[in-house]
PDB file of C-alpha atoms in Angstrom:
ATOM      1  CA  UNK W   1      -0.656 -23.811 -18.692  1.00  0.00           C
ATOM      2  CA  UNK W   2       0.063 -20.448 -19.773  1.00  0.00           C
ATOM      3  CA  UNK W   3       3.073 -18.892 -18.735  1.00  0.00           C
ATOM      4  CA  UNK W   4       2.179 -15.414 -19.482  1.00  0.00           C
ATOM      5  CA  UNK W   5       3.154 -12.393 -16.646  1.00  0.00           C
ATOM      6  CA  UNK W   6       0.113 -10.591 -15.170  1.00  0.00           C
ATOM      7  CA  UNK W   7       0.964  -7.615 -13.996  1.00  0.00           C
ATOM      8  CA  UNK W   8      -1.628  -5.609 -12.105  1.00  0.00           C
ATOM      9  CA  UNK W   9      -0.060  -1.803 -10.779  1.00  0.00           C
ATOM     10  CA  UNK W  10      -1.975   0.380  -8.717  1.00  0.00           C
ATOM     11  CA  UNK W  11      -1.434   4.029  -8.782  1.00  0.00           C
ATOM     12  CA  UNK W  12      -2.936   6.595  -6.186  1.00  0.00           C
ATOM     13  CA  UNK W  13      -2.162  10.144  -7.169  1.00  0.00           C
ATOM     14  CA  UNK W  14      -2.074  13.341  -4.056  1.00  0.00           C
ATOM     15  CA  UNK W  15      -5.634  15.075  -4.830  1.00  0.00           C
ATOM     16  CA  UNK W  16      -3.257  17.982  -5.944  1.00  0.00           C
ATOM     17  CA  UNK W  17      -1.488  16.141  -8.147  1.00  0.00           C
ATOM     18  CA  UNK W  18      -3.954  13.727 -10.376  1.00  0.00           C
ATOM     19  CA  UNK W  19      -4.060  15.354 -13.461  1.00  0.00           C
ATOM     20  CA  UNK W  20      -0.520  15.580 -13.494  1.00  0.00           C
ATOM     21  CA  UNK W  21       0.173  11.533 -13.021  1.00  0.00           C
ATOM     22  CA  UNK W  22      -2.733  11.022 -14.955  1.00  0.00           C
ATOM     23  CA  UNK W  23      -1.031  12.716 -17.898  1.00  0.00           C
ATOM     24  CA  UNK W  24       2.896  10.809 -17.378  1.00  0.00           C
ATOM     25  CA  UNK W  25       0.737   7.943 -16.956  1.00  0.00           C
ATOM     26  CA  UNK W  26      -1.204   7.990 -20.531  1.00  0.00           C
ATOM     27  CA  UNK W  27       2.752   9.326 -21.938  1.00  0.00           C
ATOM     28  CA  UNK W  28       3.808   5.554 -21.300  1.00  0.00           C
ATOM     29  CA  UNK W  29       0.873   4.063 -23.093  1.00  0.00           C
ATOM     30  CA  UNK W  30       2.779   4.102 -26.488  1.00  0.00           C
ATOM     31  CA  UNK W  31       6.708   3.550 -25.856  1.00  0.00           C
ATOM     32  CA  UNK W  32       5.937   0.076 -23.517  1.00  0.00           C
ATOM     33  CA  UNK W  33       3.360  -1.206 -26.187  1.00  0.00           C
ATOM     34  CA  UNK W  34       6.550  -0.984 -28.596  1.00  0.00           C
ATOM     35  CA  UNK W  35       8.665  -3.255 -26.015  1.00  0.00           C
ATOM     36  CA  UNK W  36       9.681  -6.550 -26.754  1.00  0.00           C
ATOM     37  CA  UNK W  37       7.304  -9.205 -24.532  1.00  0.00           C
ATOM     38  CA  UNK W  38       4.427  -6.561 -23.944  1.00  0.00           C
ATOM     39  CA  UNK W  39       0.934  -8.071 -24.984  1.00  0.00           C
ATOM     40  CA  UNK W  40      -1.419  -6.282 -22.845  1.00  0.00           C
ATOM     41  CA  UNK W  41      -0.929  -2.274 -21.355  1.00  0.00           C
ATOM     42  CA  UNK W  42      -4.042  -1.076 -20.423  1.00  0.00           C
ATOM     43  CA  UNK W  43      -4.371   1.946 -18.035  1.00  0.00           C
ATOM     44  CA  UNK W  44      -7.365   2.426 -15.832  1.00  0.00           C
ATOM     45  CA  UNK W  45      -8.991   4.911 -13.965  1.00  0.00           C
ATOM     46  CA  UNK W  46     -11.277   4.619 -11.057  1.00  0.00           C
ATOM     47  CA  UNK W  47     -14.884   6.263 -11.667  1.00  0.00           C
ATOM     48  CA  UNK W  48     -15.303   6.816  -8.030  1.00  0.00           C
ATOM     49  CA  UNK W  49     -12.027   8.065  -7.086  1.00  0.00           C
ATOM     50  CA  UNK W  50     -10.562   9.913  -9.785  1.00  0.00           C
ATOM     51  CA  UNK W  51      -6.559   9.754  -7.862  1.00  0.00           C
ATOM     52  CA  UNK W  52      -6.556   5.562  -8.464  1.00  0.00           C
ATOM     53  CA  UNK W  53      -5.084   4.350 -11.531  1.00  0.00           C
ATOM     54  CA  UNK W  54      -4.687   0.495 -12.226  1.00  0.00           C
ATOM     55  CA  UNK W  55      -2.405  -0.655 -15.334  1.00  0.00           C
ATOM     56  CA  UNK W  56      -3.347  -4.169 -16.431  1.00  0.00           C
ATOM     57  CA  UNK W  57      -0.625  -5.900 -18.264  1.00  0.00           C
ATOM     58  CA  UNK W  58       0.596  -8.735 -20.190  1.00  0.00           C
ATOM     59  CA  UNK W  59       4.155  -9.224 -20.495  1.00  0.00           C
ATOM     60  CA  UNK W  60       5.423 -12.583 -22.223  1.00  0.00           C
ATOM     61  CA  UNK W  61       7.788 -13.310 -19.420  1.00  0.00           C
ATOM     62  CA  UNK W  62       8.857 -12.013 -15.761  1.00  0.00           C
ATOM     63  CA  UNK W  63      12.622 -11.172 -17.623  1.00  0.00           C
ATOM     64  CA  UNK W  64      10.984  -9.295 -20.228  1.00  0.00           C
ATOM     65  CA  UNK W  65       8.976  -7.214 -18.081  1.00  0.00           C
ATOM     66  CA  UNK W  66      11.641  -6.508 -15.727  1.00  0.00           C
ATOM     67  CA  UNK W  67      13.328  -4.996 -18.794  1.00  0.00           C
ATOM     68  CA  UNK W  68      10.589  -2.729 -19.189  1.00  0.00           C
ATOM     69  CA  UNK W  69      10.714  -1.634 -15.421  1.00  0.00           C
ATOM     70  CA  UNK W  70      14.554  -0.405 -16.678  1.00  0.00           C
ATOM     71  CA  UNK W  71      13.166   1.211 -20.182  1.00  0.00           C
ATOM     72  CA  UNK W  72      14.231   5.095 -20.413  1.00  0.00           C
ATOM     73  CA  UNK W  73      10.597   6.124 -20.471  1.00  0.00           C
ATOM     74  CA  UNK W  74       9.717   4.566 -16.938  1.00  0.00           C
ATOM     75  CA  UNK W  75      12.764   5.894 -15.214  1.00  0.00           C
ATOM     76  CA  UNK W  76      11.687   9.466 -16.940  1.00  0.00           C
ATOM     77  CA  UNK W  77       8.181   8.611 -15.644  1.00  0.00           C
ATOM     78  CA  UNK W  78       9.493   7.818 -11.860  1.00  0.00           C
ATOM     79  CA  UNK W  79      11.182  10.956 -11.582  1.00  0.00           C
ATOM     80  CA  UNK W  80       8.525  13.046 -13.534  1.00  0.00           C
ATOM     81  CA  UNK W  81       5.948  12.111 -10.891  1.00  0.00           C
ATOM     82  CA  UNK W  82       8.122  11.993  -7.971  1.00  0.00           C
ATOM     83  CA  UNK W  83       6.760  13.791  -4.716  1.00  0.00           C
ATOM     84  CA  UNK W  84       2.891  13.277  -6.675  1.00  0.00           C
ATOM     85  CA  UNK W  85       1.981   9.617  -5.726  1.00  0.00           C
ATOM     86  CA  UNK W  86       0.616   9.068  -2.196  1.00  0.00           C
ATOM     87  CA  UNK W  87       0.456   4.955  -2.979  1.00  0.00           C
ATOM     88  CA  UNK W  88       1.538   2.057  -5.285  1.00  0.00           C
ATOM     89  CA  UNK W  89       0.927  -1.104  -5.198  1.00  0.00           C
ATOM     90  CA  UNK W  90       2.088  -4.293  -7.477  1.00  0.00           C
ATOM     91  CA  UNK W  91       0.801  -7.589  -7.951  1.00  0.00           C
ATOM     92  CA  UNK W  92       2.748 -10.068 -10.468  1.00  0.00           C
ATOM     93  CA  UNK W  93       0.177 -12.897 -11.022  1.00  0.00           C
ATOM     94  CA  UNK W  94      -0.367 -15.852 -13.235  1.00  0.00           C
ATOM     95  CA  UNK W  95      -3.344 -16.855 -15.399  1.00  0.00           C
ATOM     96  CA  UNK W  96      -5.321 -20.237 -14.143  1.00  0.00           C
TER      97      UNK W  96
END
């Protein structure tokens, strides 16, 4: 059984405010694929409604991701798009 984290964020952006959580969004891209335990970071955006963003991840544990949740670059991204998201939603899942 594989005991790989799925990790599957959703991101809704205010109208006003996509291109700006678009762009802190694609500024994470780099630093978390650097991170110990990431496998998979891939950020999506939704053709029909340009404010969603989904992040699929792989993360070789649940510790190892919750290490990234603490990195420097997500607690600059939290405050850099504070006040700009209108929802978020995350699912941890597992592969069967």
């Amino acid at each position: 059984m594989d005991k790989k984290l799925i990790i599957l964020a959703r991101i809704e952006a205010n109208n006003d405010k996509v291109e700006q959580v678009k762009a802190e969004l694609l500024k994470l891209i780099e630093p978390t694929l650097k991170e110990t335990g990431c496998i998979q970071y891939h950020l999506h955006q939704d053709n029909e409604k340009p404010s969603v963003f989904v992040f699929y991840e792989i993360w070789e544990s649940r510790a190892l991701w919750q290490q990234h949740l603490n990195s420097v670059h997500i607690l600059e991204h939290r405050s850099a798009v504070d006040g700009a998201i209108s929802s978020f939603t995350l699912n941890e899942m597992t592969h069967l």
